[in-house]
PDB file of C-alpha atoms in Angstrom:
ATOM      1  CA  UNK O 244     -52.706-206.303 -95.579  1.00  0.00           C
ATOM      2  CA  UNK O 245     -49.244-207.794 -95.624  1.00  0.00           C
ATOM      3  CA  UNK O 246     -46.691-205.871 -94.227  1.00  0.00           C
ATOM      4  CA  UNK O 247     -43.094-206.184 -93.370  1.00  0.00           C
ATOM      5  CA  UNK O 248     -40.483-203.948 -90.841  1.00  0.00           C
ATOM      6  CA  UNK O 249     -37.027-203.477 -89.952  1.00  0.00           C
ATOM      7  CA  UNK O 250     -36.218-202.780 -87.000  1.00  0.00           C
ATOM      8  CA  UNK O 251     -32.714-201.260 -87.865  1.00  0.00           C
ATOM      9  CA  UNK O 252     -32.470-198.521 -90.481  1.00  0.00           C
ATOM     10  CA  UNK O 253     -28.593-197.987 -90.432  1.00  0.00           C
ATOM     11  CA  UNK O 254     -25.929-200.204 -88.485  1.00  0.00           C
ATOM     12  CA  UNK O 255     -22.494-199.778 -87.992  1.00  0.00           C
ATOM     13  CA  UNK O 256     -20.715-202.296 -86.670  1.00  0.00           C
ATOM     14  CA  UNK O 257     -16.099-203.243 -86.601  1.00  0.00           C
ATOM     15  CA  UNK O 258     -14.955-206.407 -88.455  1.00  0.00           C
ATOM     16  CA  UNK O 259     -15.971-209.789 -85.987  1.00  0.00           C
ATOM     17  CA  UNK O 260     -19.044-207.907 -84.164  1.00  0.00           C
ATOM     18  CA  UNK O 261     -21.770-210.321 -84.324  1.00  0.00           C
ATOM     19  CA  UNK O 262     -24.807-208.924 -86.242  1.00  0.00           C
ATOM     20  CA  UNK O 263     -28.462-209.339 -85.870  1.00  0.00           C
ATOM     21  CA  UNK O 264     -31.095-207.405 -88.122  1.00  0.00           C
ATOM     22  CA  UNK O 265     -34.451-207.664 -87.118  1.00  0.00           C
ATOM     23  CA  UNK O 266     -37.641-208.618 -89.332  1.00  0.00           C
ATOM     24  CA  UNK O 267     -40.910-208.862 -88.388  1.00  0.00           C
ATOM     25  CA  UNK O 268     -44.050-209.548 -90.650  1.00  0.00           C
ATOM     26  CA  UNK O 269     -47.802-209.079 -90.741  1.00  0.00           C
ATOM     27  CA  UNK O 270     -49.326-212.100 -92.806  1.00  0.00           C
ATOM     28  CA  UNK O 271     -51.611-214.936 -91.253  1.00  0.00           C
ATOM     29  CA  UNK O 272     -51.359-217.537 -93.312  1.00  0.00           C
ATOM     30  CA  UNK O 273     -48.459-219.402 -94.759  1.00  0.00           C
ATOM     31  CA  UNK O 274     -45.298-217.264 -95.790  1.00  0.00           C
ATOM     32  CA  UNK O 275     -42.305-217.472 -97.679  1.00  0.00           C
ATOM     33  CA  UNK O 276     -39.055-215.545 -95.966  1.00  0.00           C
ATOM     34  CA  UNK O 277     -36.370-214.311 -97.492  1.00  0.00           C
ATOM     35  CA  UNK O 278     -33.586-212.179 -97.154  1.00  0.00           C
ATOM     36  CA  UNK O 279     -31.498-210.358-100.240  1.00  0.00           C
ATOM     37  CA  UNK O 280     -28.562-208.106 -99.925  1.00  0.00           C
ATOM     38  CA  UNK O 281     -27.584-205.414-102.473  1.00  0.00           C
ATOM     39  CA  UNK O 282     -23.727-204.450-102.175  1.00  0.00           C
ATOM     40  CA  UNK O 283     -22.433-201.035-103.542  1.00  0.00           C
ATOM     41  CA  UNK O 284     -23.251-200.776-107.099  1.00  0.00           C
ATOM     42  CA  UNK O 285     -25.035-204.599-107.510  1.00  0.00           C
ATOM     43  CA  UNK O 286     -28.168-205.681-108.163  1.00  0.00           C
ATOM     44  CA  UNK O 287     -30.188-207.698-104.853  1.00  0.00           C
ATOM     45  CA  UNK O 288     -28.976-211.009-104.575  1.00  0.00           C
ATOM     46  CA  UNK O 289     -30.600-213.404-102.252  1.00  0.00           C
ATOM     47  CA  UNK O 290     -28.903-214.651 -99.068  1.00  0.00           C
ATOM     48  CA  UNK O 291     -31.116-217.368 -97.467  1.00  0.00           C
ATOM     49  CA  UNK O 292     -34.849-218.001 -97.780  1.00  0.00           C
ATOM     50  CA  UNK O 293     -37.767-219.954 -95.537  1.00  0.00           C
ATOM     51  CA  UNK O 294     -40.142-222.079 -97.049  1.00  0.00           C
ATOM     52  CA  UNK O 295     -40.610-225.245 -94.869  1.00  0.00           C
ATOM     53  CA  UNK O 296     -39.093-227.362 -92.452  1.00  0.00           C
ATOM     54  CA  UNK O 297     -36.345-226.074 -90.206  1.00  0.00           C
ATOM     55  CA  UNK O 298     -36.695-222.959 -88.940  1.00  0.00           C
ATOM     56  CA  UNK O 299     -32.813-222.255 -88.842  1.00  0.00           C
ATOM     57  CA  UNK O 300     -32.025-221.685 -92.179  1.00  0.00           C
ATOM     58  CA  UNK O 301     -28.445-221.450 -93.543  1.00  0.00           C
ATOM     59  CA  UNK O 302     -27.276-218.695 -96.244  1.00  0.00           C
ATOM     60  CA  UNK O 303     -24.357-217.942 -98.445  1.00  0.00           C
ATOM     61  CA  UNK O 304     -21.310-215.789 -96.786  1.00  0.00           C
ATOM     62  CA  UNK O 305     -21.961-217.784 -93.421  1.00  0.00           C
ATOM     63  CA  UNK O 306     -25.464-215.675 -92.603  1.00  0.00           C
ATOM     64  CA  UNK O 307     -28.104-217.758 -90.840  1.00  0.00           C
ATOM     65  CA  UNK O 308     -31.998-216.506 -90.039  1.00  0.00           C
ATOM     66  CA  UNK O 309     -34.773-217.941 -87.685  1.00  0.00           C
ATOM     67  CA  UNK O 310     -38.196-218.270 -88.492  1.00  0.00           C
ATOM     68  CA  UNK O 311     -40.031-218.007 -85.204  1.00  0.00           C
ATOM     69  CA  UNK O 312     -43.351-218.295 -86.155  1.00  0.00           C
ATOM     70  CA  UNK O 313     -45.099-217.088 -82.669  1.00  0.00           C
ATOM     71  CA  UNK O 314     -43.252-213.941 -82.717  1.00  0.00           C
ATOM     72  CA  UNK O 315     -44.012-213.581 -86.962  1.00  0.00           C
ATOM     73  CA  UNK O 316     -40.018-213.054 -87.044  1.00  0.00           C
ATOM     74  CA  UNK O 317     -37.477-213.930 -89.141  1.00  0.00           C
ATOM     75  CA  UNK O 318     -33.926-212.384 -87.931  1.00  0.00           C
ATOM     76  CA  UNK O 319     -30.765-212.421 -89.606  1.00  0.00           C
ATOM     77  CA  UNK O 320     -27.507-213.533 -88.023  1.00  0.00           C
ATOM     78  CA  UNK O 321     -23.730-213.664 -88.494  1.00  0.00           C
ATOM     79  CA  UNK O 322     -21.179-214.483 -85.914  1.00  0.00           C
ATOM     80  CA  UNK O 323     -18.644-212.576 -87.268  1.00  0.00           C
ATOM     81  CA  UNK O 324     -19.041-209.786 -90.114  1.00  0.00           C
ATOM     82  CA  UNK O 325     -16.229-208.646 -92.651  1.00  0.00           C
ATOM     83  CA  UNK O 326     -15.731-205.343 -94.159  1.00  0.00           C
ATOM     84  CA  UNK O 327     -17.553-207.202 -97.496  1.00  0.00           C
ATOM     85  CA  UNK O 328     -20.688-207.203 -95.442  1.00  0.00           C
ATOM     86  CA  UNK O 329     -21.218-203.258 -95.974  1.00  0.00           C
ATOM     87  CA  UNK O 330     -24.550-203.801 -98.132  1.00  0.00           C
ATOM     88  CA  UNK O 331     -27.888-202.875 -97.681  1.00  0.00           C
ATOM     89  CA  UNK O 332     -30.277-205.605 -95.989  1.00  0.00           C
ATOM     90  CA  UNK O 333     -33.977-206.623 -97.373  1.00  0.00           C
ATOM     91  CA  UNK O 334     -36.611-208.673 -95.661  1.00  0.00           C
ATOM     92  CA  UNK O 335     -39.120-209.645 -98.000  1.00  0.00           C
ATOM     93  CA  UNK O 336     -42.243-212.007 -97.787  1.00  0.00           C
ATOM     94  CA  UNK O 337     -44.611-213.860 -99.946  1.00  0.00           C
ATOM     95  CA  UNK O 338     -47.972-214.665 -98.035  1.00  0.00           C
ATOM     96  CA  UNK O 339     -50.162-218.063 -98.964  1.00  0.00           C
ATOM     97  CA  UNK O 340     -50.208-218.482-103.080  1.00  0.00           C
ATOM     98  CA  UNK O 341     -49.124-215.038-103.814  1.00  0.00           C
ATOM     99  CA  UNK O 342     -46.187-214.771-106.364  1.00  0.00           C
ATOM    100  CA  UNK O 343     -45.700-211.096-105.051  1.00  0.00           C
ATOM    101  CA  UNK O 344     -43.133-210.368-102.745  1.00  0.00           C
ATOM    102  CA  UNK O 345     -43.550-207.359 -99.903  1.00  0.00           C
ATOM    103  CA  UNK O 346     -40.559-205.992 -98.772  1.00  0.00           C
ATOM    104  CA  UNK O 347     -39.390-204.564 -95.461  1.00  0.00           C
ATOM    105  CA  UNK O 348     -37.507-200.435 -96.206  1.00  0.00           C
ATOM    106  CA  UNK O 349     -34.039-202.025 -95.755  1.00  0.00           C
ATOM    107  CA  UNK O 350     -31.439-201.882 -93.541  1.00  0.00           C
ATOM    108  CA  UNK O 351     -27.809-199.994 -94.525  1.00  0.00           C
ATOM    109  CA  UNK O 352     -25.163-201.867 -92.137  1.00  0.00           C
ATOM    110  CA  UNK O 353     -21.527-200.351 -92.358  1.00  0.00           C
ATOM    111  CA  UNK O 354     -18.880-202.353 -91.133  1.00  0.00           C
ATOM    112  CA  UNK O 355     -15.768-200.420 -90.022  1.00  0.00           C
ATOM    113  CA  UNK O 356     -12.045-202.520 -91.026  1.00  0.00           C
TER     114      UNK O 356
ATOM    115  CA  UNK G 124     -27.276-214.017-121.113  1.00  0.00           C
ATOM    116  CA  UNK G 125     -26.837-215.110-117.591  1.00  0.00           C
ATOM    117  CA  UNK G 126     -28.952-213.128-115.799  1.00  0.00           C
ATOM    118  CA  UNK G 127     -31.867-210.780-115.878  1.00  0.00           C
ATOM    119  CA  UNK G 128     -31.332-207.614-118.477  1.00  0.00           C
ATOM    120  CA  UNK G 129     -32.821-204.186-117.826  1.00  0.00           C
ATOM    121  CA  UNK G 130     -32.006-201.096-120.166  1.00  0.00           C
ATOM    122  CA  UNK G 131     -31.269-199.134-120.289  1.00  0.00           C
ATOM    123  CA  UNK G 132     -29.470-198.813-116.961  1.00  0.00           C
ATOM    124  CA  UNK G 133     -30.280-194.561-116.542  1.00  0.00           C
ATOM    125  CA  UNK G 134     -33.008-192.791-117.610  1.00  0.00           C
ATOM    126  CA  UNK G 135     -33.678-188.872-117.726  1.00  0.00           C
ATOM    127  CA  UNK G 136     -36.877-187.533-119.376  1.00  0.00           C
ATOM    128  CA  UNK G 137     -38.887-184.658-119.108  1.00  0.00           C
ATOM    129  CA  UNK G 138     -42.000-184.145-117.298  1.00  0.00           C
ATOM    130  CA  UNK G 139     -44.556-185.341-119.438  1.00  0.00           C
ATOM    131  CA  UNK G 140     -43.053-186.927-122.064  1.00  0.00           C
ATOM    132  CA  UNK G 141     -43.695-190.977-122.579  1.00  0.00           C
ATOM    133  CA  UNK G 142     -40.810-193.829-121.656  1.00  0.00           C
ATOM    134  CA  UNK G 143     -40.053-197.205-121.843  1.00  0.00           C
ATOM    135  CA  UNK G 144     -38.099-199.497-119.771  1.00  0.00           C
ATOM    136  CA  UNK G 145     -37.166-202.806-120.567  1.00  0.00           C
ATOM    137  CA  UNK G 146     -36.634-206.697-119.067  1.00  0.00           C
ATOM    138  CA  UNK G 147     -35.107-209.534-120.641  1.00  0.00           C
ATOM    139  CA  UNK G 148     -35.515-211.925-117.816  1.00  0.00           C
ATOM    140  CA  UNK G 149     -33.498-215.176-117.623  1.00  0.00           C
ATOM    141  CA  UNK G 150     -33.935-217.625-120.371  1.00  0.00           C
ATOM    142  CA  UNK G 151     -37.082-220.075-119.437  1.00  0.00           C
ATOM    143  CA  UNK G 152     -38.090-218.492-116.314  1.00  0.00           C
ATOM    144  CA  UNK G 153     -41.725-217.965-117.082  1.00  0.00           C
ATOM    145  CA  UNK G 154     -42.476-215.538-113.958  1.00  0.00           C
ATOM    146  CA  UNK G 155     -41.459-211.470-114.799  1.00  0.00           C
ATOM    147  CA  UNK G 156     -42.467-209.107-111.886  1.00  0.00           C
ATOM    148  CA  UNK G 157     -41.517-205.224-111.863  1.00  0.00           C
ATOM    149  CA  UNK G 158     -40.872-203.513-108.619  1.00  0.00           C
ATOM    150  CA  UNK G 159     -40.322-199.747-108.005  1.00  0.00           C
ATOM    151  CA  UNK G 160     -37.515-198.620-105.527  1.00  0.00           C
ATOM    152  CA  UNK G 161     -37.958-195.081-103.926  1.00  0.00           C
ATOM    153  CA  UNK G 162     -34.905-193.476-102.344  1.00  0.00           C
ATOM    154  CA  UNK G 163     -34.876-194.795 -98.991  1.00  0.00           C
ATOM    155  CA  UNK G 164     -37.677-197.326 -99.642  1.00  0.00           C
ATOM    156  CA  UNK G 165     -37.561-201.195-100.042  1.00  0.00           C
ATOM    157  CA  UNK G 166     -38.926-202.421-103.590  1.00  0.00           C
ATOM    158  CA  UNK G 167     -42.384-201.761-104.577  1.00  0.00           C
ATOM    159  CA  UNK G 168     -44.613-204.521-106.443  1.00  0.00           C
ATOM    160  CA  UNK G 169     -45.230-203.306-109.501  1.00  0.00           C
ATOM    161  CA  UNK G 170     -46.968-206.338-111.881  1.00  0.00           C
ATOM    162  CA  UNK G 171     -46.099-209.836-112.220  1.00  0.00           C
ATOM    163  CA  UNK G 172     -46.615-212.116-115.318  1.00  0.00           C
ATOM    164  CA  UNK G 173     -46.575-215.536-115.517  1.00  0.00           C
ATOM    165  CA  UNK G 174     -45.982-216.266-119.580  1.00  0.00           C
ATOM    166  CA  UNK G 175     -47.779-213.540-121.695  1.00  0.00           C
ATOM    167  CA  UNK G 176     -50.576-212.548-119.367  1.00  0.00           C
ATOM    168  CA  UNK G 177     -50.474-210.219-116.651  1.00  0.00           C
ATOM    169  CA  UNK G 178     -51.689-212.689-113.492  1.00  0.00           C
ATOM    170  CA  UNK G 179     -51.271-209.254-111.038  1.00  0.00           C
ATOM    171  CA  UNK G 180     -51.423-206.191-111.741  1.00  0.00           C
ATOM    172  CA  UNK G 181     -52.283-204.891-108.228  1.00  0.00           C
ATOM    173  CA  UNK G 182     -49.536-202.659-107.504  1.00  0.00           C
ATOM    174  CA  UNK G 183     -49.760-200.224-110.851  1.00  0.00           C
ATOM    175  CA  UNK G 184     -50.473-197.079-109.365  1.00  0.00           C
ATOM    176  CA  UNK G 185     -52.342-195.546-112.386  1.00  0.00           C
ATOM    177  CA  UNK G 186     -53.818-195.944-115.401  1.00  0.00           C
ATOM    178  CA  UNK G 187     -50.491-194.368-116.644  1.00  0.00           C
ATOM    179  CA  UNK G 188     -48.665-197.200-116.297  1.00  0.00           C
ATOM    180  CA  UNK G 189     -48.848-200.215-118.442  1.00  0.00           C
ATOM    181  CA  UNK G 190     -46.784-203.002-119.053  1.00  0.00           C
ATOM    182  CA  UNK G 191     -46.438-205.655-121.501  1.00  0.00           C
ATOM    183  CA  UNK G 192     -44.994-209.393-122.745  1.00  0.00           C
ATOM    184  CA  UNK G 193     -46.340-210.167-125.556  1.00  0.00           C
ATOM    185  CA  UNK G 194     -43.776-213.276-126.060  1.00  0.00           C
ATOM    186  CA  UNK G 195     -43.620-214.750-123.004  1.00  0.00           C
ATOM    187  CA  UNK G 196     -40.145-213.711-122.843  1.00  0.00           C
ATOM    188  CA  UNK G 197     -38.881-209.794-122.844  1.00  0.00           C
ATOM    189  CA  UNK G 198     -41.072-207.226-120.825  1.00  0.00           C
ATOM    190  CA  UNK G 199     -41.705-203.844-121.466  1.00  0.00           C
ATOM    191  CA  UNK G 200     -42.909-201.337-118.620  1.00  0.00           C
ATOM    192  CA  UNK G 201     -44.482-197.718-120.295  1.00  0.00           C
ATOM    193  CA  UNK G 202     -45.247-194.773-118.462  1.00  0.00           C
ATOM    194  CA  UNK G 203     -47.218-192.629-119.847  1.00  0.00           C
ATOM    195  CA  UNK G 204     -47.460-188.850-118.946  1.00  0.00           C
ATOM    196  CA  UNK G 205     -44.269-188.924-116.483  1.00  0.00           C
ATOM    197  CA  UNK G 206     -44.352-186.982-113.564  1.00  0.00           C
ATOM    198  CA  UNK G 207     -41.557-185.869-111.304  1.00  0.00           C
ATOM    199  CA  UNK G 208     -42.902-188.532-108.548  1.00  0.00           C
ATOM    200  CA  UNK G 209     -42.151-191.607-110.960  1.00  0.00           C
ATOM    201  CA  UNK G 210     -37.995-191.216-110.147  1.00  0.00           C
ATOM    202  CA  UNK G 211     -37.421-194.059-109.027  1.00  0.00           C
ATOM    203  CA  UNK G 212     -34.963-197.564-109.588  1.00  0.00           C
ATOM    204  CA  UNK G 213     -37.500-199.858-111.751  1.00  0.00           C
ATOM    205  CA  UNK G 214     -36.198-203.546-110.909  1.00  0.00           C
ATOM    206  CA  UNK G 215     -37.320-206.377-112.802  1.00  0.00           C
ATOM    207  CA  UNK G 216     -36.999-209.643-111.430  1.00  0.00           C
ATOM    208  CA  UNK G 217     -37.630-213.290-112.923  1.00  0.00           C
ATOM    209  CA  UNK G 218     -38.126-216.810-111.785  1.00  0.00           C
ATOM    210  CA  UNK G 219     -38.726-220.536-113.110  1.00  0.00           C
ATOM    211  CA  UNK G 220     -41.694-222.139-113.107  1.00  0.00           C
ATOM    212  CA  UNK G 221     -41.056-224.548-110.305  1.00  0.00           C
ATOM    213  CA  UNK G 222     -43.693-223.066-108.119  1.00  0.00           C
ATOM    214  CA  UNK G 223     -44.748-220.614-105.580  1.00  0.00           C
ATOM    215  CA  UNK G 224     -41.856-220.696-103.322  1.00  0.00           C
ATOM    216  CA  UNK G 225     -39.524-220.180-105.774  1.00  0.00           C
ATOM    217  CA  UNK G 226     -36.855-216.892-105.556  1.00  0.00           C
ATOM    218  CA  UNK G 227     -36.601-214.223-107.787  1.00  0.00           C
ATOM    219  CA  UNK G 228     -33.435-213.464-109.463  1.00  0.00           C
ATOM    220  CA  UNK G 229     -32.989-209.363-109.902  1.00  0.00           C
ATOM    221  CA  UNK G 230     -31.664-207.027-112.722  1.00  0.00           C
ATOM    222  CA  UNK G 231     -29.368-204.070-111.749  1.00  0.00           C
ATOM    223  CA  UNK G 232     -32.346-202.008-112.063  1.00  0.00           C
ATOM    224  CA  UNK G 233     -33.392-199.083-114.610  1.00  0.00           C
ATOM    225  CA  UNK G 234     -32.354-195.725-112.830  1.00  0.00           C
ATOM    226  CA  UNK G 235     -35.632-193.131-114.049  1.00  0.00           C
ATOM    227  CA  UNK G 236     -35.749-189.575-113.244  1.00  0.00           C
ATOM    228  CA  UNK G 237     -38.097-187.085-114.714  1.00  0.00           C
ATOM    229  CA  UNK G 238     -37.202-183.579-114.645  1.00  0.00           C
TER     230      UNK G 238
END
């Protein structure tokens, strides 16, 4: 069965720390990646997504993720985070022709001004 | 409207009694999925559609919960017999018909909780 984790429930971090949230999946065949952030009060919005090509894949708000398809990862970077970054973090995946998505519990990051 | 609709946006009913929740997803996206978020939890799949039919309905938990589009367009997710473990955040999502790969684009969620 599919299955995704998140390696960091909560994460507190000041304004310009560098942030990394970990995702790893359980899915042998081809997969869809994606990430989606809901901020206080919002519905989830997506950030970035993997289909094809390039593993390094380039977001909105400057975030950036890796597919690293040996290690069934795909982490979520930032060089610098802002105070607008407080959200909470979802991994999700869609295995092979599945229109489903599987999602990872979250992770709450709280950045400090 | 812009982007996907859910209402209404809270929800309190009484053990037992029946409800209905519903999605107006974005206008021509032909793919509807429902997804249940638990307190602490990541989102749950629910159903998906693609036009009228149901293509998935793996992730109902019970045969108390049933969901419907009988236009290809607007959704509507009934639960039957509601129990205290249905509180939840039921989030519909919808997305075009370009294929597989494609995201989906969320409402702000229907807030239930059965007392």
């Amino acid at each position: 069965a599919q299955s995704v984790s998140q390696h960091n429930h909560h994460v507190i971090l000041s304004e310009a720390a560098s942030l990394e949230l970990g995702c790893n999946y359980s899915y042998g065949g081809t997969v869809n990646l994606f990430w989606y952030v809901q901020y206080p009060g919002q519905h989830l919005q997506l950030l970035l997504k993997y289909f094809s090509g390039d593993p390094l894949v380039k977001g909105i708000k400057g975030f950036e993720a890796e597919f690293i398809k040996s290690k069934f990862s795909f982490n979520l970077r930032k060089p610098s985070v802002q105070w607008s970054d407080t959200a909470e973090y979802f991994c999700a995946v869609k295995g092979g022709n599945n229109r489903k998505l599987i999602w990872g519990l979250g992770t709450s990051l709280a950045v400090n001004p | 409207g812009a982007g996907v609709s859910q209402t209404p946006s809270n929800k309190v009913t009484e053990k037992g009694k029946y409800v209905e929740l519903r999605c107006d997803p974005i206008s021509g996206h032909t793919a509807l999925y429902w997804y249940r978020q638990s307190l602490g939890q990541g989102p749950e799949f629910l159903i998906y559609f693609q036009g009228t039919g149901a293509a998935d309905d793996s992730g109902l938990p019970n045969d108390r919960f049933f969901a419907v589009r009988p236009e290809g367009s607007v959704s509507t997710l009934k639960i039957q017999r509601t129990e205290r473990g249905d509180s939840a955040v039921y989030l519909c999502a919808s997305s075009p018909p370009q294929g597989g790969g494609t995201e989906a684009f969320f409402g702000q969620g229907t807030r239930l909780t059965v007392v």
